[in-house]
Amino acid sequence: MTASFSTAFEESSRAHAGRVATLDAAGGPVSFENLFYTMMAFAEALQDRGVGPGDLVAVHVTDAIAGSALRLALLRIGATAMGRCAPEGGEGYRPDWHLITEGTAATGGRDIAVGRSWVRSPRRWVPATAGGAMIRSTSGTTGVPKLRRITDEGLLARITRGSDWRGRPEGAVFIGYATPSGPFFNHMGRALLGGVMQVHPRDDDAASLALMEAAGVTAAFLSPWNFRRMVAAAEAGAMRPRSLRRIMVGGGEVAPDLAARAEALFGAEVVLGYGSSETGSIAHTRPALHRDVPGYVGPVYDDMAFRLCAEDGSPADPATGGELWLQVPEPIRLHDFPSGRPLADAEGWVATGDLCRILPDGGLQFLGRRSELLNIGGTKRAPHLFEALARGFPGVADVAAFRLPEPGGGDRLGLAVVPGPGFDATALAAHLTVHLGARCPFDMVVRDAIPVTPAGKTDRRRLSDEHVSQSPESVAPG
């Protein structure tokens, strides 16, 4: 059988059988051997209930260990795992089965209830079967998340490549992403293949930091949202894990000043990873070393050719910028689901939808998503340019820019601000007015938190929808 994540996980579990792979809900250790045999028992139970190769299975189980073991079991028996969805599925697909937690509400589809009786020793050996796959959802910046299919072999190729470029974990890791997300599975996979323990978030950030200290975590993989929360908790007096050496943030922007504060707090380097569902890992950098270049993400990895294109497809001026196209290595190319259409053209080129420019040192500066650009007075601008004006202002804990459609066309700038100690809305509005000028009117709304997608990215569409539909009180519009 061709090398796949399923076979690599089996080999790693044999090699590291007695090591602790993770902790259960009660904090007890789960060895690699026990985790593997739990997955085998799940695979056996799924087969006994009629699940087989080629079946599409929606996993509604939210527990990190059980949900992960179920996805691994589905891969092993040649089925296709996807996240929760309606019983009727979506356009062009309908799940054959829905896996739900025992005692929870039925979906209305063909449900299989997963309970404590599933956690046992397997009664037979379940061989790895070819054809296993996972369906992943993009972050949905256009409002409609796109589904992508990745094979068992493709998963191994992506995880291995990511580790080659960004380094393999040398000790216990903390994974601060939503359980069903692609980043969660990627980082979980790196830990499983690397033979190191992984731990997951607790109910609050202080408890998560205490867990990291107790587990001796050396690397933390965080979404931007979880990163900001963890820094805030540490600054408020929560435990600072003494063994932490690296914080890898992916899925959005990290302000250089915040990265520098975090490095001072934890004594660990903060690394921003840049990539996408369609292409895999693209680049990484330490934001604290590039304070004067907002959006700097580093040089593109050497195994990917790239180009910048103008709106008409012609070559763009590298210094001015354009849409980033990447030539993706064949083993990690994905297909659309359910159409099966390759995302790359015949030569492997993929349009990322990201606007970037090339700096003199060869690194990329991320300017924004094409789909998120704000049309202010006929000029298209990236949200992070507005956010940068507010982030460094005293009393601003967090900020997100979003579009407010104007009746006559174009956009008005919306700014959602999370206040911190000493916040002065009037002073911030005056500061923004001076820098933005009369040609860029804005509405500012104060919120308790910035909404995020399941992948931990800023949910700008939700901000726009809520501001328009609920008309929250704006503070000092420009």
C-alpha positions in Angstrom: 0.0 0.0 0.0 1.2 3.5 -0.8 2.5 5.5 2.2 -0.4 7.3 3.8 -1.1 9.1 7.0 -2.9 6.0 8.3 0.2 3.8 7.8 2.6 6.4 9.1 0.5 6.8 12.3 0.6 3.0 12.8 4.4 3.0 12.4 4.8 5.9 14.8 2.5 4.2 17.4 4.7 1.1 17.3 7.9 3.1 17.6 6.6 5.3 20.5 4.1 2.8 22.0 4.8 3.6 25.7 5.1 7.4 25.3 2.2 9.7 26.3 0.4 10.8 23.2 -2.2 13.1 24.9 -4.4 13.5 28.0 -8.0 12.4 28.5 -10.8 14.7 29.7 -9.9 13.9 33.3 -6.2 14.7 32.8 -5.0 11.0 32.6 -2.3 10.0 30.2 -3.1 8.2 27.0 -0.2 6.4 25.4 0.5 6.1 21.7 -0.3 2.4 21.9 -3.6 3.0 23.7 -4.6 5.8 21.2 -3.8 3.6 18.3 -5.9 0.7 19.7 -8.7 3.0 20.5 -8.7 4.1 16.9 -8.7 0.4 15.9 -11.7 -0.3 18.1 -13.5 2.6 16.5 -12.7 1.3 13.1 -14.0 -2.1 14.0 -17.2 -0.6 15.5 -17.8 1.5 12.3 -17.3 -1.6 10.1 -19.7 -3.6 12.3 -22.4 -0.9 11.8 -22.0 -1.0 8.0 -19.6 1.8 7.3 -17.2 0.9 4.5 -14.8 2.2 1.8 -16.0 5.2 -0.2 -18.7 6.1 2.4 -19.1 9.8 3.2 -19.4 10.2 7.0 -20.2 13.5 8.9 -18.5 13.6 12.3 -20.6 15.5 14.9 -18.6 14.4 17.9 -16.9 17.4 19.5 -14.6 15.8 22.0 -11.0 16.3 20.8 -9.7 12.8 21.4 -12.9 10.9 20.4 -13.4 13.1 17.3 -9.8 12.7 16.2 -9.9 8.9 16.7 -13.1 8.7 14.7 -11.5 10.6 11.8 -8.4 8.4 11.9 -10.6 5.3 12.0 -12.6 6.5 8.9 -9.3 7.1 7.1 -8.1 3.6 8.0 -11.2 1.8 6.6 -11.1 3.8 3.3 -14.1 6.1 4.1 -14.3 9.9 3.7 -14.6 12.0 6.9 -16.2 15.4 6.9 -17.4 17.9 9.6 -20.9 18.2 10.9 -23.6 19.1 8.3 -27.3 18.9 7.8 -28.8 15.4 7.2 -29.5 16.3 3.5 -25.9 17.5 3.0 -25.4 20.2 0.4 -25.4 20.7 -3.3 -24.0 17.6 -5.0 -23.5 15.5 -1.8 -25.3 13.7 1.0 -23.5 11.9 3.8 -24.1 8.2 4.1 -23.7 8.4 7.9 -23.7 10.8 10.8 -21.6 10.1 13.9 -23.1 11.7 17.0 -22.3 11.6 20.7 -24.5 9.1 22.5 -27.4 11.0 24.3 -27.4 14.0 21.9 -30.1 14.9 19.5 -30.5 12.9 16.3 -29.6 14.6 13.0 -32.5 13.2 11.0 -30.1 11.3 8.8 -28.5 7.8 9.2 -27.0 8.3 12.7 -24.5 6.2 14.6 -24.3 7.0 18.3 -20.8 6.9 19.7 -20.6 6.1 23.4 -18.3 4.9 26.2 -18.8 1.3 25.1 -16.7 2.1 22.0 -13.6 2.7 24.2 -12.3 -0.9 24.5 -9.7 -3.2 23.2 -10.2 -4.2 19.5 -11.3 -7.7 18.8 -9.7 -8.0 15.4 -7.1 -6.3 13.3 -8.4 -3.8 10.9 -6.0 -3.3 8.0 -5.4 0.1 6.4 -7.6 0.3 3.3 -6.8 2.6 0.3 -9.2 5.4 -0.6 -9.5 7.2 2.7 -10.0 10.9 2.6 -11.1 14.0 4.5 -13.3 16.9 3.4 -12.0 20.3 4.7 -13.8 23.6 4.7 -12.1 26.8 3.8 -12.5 29.8 6.1 -15.3 31.1 4.0 -14.2 34.8 3.6 -16.8 35.2 0.8 -19.6 33.9 3.1 -19.9 30.5 1.6 -17.1 28.1 2.8 -15.7 26.0 0.0 -15.1 22.2 0.5 -11.9 20.5 -0.5 -11.0 16.8 -0.6 -7.6 15.6 0.6 -6.6 12.0 0.4 -4.9 9.9 3.1 -1.7 10.1 1.0 -2.1 13.8 0.5 -2.4 14.3 4.3 0.9 12.6 4.9 2.6 14.7 2.2 1.2 18.0 3.6 2.1 17.2 7.2 5.6 16.0 6.2 6.3 19.0 4.0 5.1 21.4 6.7 7.4 19.8 9.2 10.3 19.9 6.8 10.0 23.7 6.3 8.9 24.7 9.8 10.6 22.2 12.0 9.5 19.1 13.9 8.3 19.3 17.5 11.0 18.5 20.0 8.7 18.1 23.0 5.1 18.4 24.1 2.9 20.7 22.1 -0.3 22.7 22.7 -2.8 22.9 19.9 -5.0 25.9 20.1 -7.4 25.4 17.2 -11.0 24.2 16.9 -11.1 20.4 16.9 -12.6 19.8 13.4 -10.5 22.4 11.6 -7.7 21.6 9.1 -5.0 23.3 11.2 -6.0 21.2 14.2 -5.6 18.0 12.3 -2.3 19.1 10.7 -0.7 20.0 14.0 -2.2 16.8 15.6 -0.6 14.9 12.8 2.8 16.4 13.3 2.7 15.5 17.0 1.5 11.9 16.3 4.2 11.3 13.7 6.8 13.1 15.8 6.2 10.9 18.8 5.4 13.8 21.2 2.6 14.6 23.5 -0.2 17.0 22.5 -2.5 18.9 24.8 -5.6 20.9 24.0 -7.3 24.1 25.4 -9.1 24.0 28.7 -12.2 26.1 29.7 -10.3 29.3 30.2 -6.9 30.7 29.1 -5.4 30.7 32.5 -6.2 27.0 32.9 -4.7 26.3 29.4 -1.5 28.1 30.4 -1.3 26.1 33.7 -1.8 22.9 31.7 1.1 23.9 29.4 3.3 24.4 32.4 2.4 21.0 33.9 2.8 19.2 30.6 6.2 20.8 29.8 4.9 22.2 26.5 7.8 23.4 24.3 5.7 24.6 21.3 2.2 26.1 21.0 0.3 26.2 17.8 -2.3 29.0 17.9 -4.9 30.8 15.9 -4.5 34.6 16.0 -7.5 34.8 18.3 -6.2 32.2 20.7 -2.7 33.9 20.6 -4.2 37.3 21.6 -6.2 35.7 24.4 -3.2 33.8 25.7 -1.0 37.0 25.8 -3.8 38.9 27.6 -4.1 36.1 30.2 -0.4 36.1 30.8 -0.3 39.9 31.1 -3.2 39.6 33.6 -1.1 37.3 35.9 -1.7 33.8 34.6 1.0 31.1 34.5 3.8 31.5 32.0 5.0 28.1 30.9 8.7 27.9 31.6 9.5 25.3 29.0 7.8 27.1 26.1 10.3 27.9 23.3 8.2 28.6 20.3 4.7 30.0 19.5 3.6 29.3 16.0 0.6 31.4 14.9 -1.3 30.7 11.7 -4.5 31.8 9.9 -4.2 35.6 10.1 -2.1 38.6 11.0 0.0 39.1 14.1 0.8 42.6 15.0 4.6 43.0 15.4 4.3 44.9 18.7 2.1 42.1 20.1 4.6 39.5 18.9 7.4 41.4 20.7 5.4 41.6 23.9 4.7 37.9 23.8 8.4 37.0 23.2 9.3 39.1 26.3 6.5 37.5 28.3 7.1 33.9 27.5 10.8 33.9 26.6 9.8 32.1 23.3 10.0 33.1 19.7 6.7 34.0 18.0 6.6 32.7 14.4 3.8 33.6 12.0 3.0 30.9 9.5 1.5 31.8 6.1 -0.3 29.3 4.0 -3.7 28.3 2.7 -6.0 25.3 2.4 -5.4 25.2 -1.4 -1.6 25.4 -1.3 -0.4 24.2 2.1 2.5 26.0 3.9 3.9 29.0 1.9 6.2 30.9 4.2 6.9 31.9 7.8 8.6 34.8 9.7 9.1 36.3 13.1 6.9 39.5 13.1 8.9 41.0 16.0 11.8 41.4 13.6 9.8 43.3 11.0 8.0 46.0 13.0 8.3 48.5 10.2 6.6 46.3 7.6 3.0 45.4 8.4 1.9 42.1 6.8 5.4 40.8 6.2 5.3 37.0 5.9 8.7 36.0 4.7 10.2 34.4 1.5 8.1 31.8 -0.3 9.5 28.3 0.3 11.9 27.1 -2.4 9.8 24.1 -3.6 7.1 26.5 -4.9 7.4 28.8 -7.9 5.3 31.9 -7.6 4.2 35.0 -9.6 2.1 38.1 -9.1 -0.8 38.9 -11.5 -2.8 42.0 -12.2 -6.6 41.8 -12.3 -6.5 41.0 -16.1 -4.0 38.2 -15.5 -1.0 40.0 -16.8 2.2 40.1 -14.8 2.0 42.6 -11.9 4.8 45.0 -10.8 6.4 43.1 -7.9 7.0 46.3 -6.0 3.3 47.4 -6.3 1.8 43.9 -5.9 -0.9 41.7 -7.3 -2.6 38.4 -6.7 -0.3 35.7 -5.6 -0.2 32.6 -7.8 1.7 29.5 -6.6 2.8 26.4 -8.4 1.9 23.7 -5.9 3.9 20.5 -5.7 1.9 17.6 -7.1 1.7 15.4 -3.9 -0.2 18.2 -2.0 -2.6 19.3 -4.7 -6.3 19.3 -3.7 -9.6 18.8 -5.5 -12.9 20.6 -5.1 -15.7 18.7 -3.4 -18.0 17.3 -4.5 -17.2 18.1 -8.1 -13.8 16.5 -8.0 -12.3 19.4 -10.1 -8.6 20.0 -9.6 -7.9 23.3 -7.9 -4.6 23.7 -9.8 -4.3 24.0 -13.6 -2.5 21.4 -15.6 0.9 22.9 -14.6 0.0 23.1 -10.9 -0.7 26.8 -10.7 -3.3 28.0 -8.1 -4.6 31.5 -7.6 -4.6 32.2 -3.9 -6.9 35.2 -3.8 -4.2 36.9 -1.7 -2.8 40.3 -2.7 1.0 40.6 -2.0 4.0 42.5 -3.1 7.7 41.5 -3.2 10.1 43.4 -0.9 13.8 44.0 -1.7 14.9 41.2 0.6 12.7 38.7 -1.4 10.1 38.4 1.2 6.4 38.8 0.7 4.2 41.5 2.2 0.6 40.4 2.5 -1.7 43.2 1.5 -5.1 41.5 2.0 -7.6 39.1 0.5 -9.0 40.2 -2.8 -12.5 39.3 -1.5 -12.0 41.4 1.6 -10.8 44.7 0.0 -12.8 47.7 0.9 -13.8 50.0 -1.9 -13.4 53.4 -0.2 -14.1 56.3 -2.6 -13.2 54.2 -5.6 -9.9 53.1 -4.1 -9.5 49.5 -2.9 -7.8 49.1 0.4 -6.9 46.1 2.6 -8.5 45.9 6.1 -5.2 45.4 7.9 -4.0 48.9 6.8 -6.9 50.4 8.8 -6.4 48.0 11.7 -2.7 49.0 12.0 -3.7 52.6 12.7 -5.8 51.6 15.7 -3.7 48.7 17.1 -1.0 50.8 18.6 -3.3 53.4 20.1 -3.5 53.3 24.0 -6.4 51.3 25.3 -7.1 49.3 22.2 -7.0 45.6 23.1 -8.2 44.3 19.6 -9.6 45.7 16.4 -11.0 44.5 13.1 -11.9 46.5 10.0 -15.0 45.5 7.9 -17.1 46.9 5.1 -20.4 48.7 5.3 -22.0 48.8 1.9 -23.1 52.3 0.8 -26.5 52.7 -1.0 -24.8 54.3 -4.1 -22.1 51.7 -4.3 -18.7 51.4 -2.7 -18.0 50.8 1.0 -17.9 52.8 4.2 -15.3 51.7 6.7 -16.4 49.9 9.8 -14.1 49.4 12.8 -14.9 47.0 15.6 -12.8 47.8 18.7 -12.3 45.8 21.9 -11.5 48.2 24.7 -8.6 47.6 27.1 -7.5 49.6 30.2 -7.6 53.3 29.6 -9.6 53.2 26.4 -11.0 56.5 25.2 -13.3 56.2 22.2 -13.4 59.9 21.5 -9.6 60.1 21.5 -9.3 57.1 19.2 -11.9 58.5 16.8 -10.0 61.8 16.6 -6.7 59.9 16.0 -8.3 57.9 13.2 -9.9 61.0 11.6 -6.5 62.8 11.5 -4.9 59.9 9.7 -7.7 58.8 7.5 -9.0 62.3 6.4 -12.4 63.4 5.2 -12.4 61.1 2.2 -12.6 58.0 4.4 -15.6 58.2 6.7 -15.9 55.4 9.3 -18.2 53.9 11.9 -16.6 52.6 15.1 -18.4 50.1 17.3 -17.2 48.9 20.7 -17.5 45.1 21.2 -16.6 42.7 23.9 -14.8 40.5 21.4 -14.0 40.2 17.7 -16.0 37.3 16.1 -13.9 34.6 14.5 -14.5 31.7 12.1 -13.9 28.0 13.3 -10.4 28.3 11.9 -9.7 31.3 14.2 -9.7 34.0 11.5 -11.5 37.3 11.9 -15.1 36.9 10.7 -15.5 40.2 8.8 -18.7 39.1 7.0 -20.4 38.6 10.4 -19.3 42.0 11.5 -20.7 43.5 8.4 -24.0 41.6 8.7 -24.4 42.4 12.4 -23.6 46.1 12.0 -26.1 46.5 9.2 -28.9 44.3 10.6 -28.7 45.2 14.3 -27.4 48.8 13.9 -25.3 48.6 17.1 -24.4 52.0 18.6 -21.6 53.6 16.7 -19.0 55.6 18.5 -17.8 58.9 17.0 -18.3 58.1 13.3 -15.9 59.9 11.0 
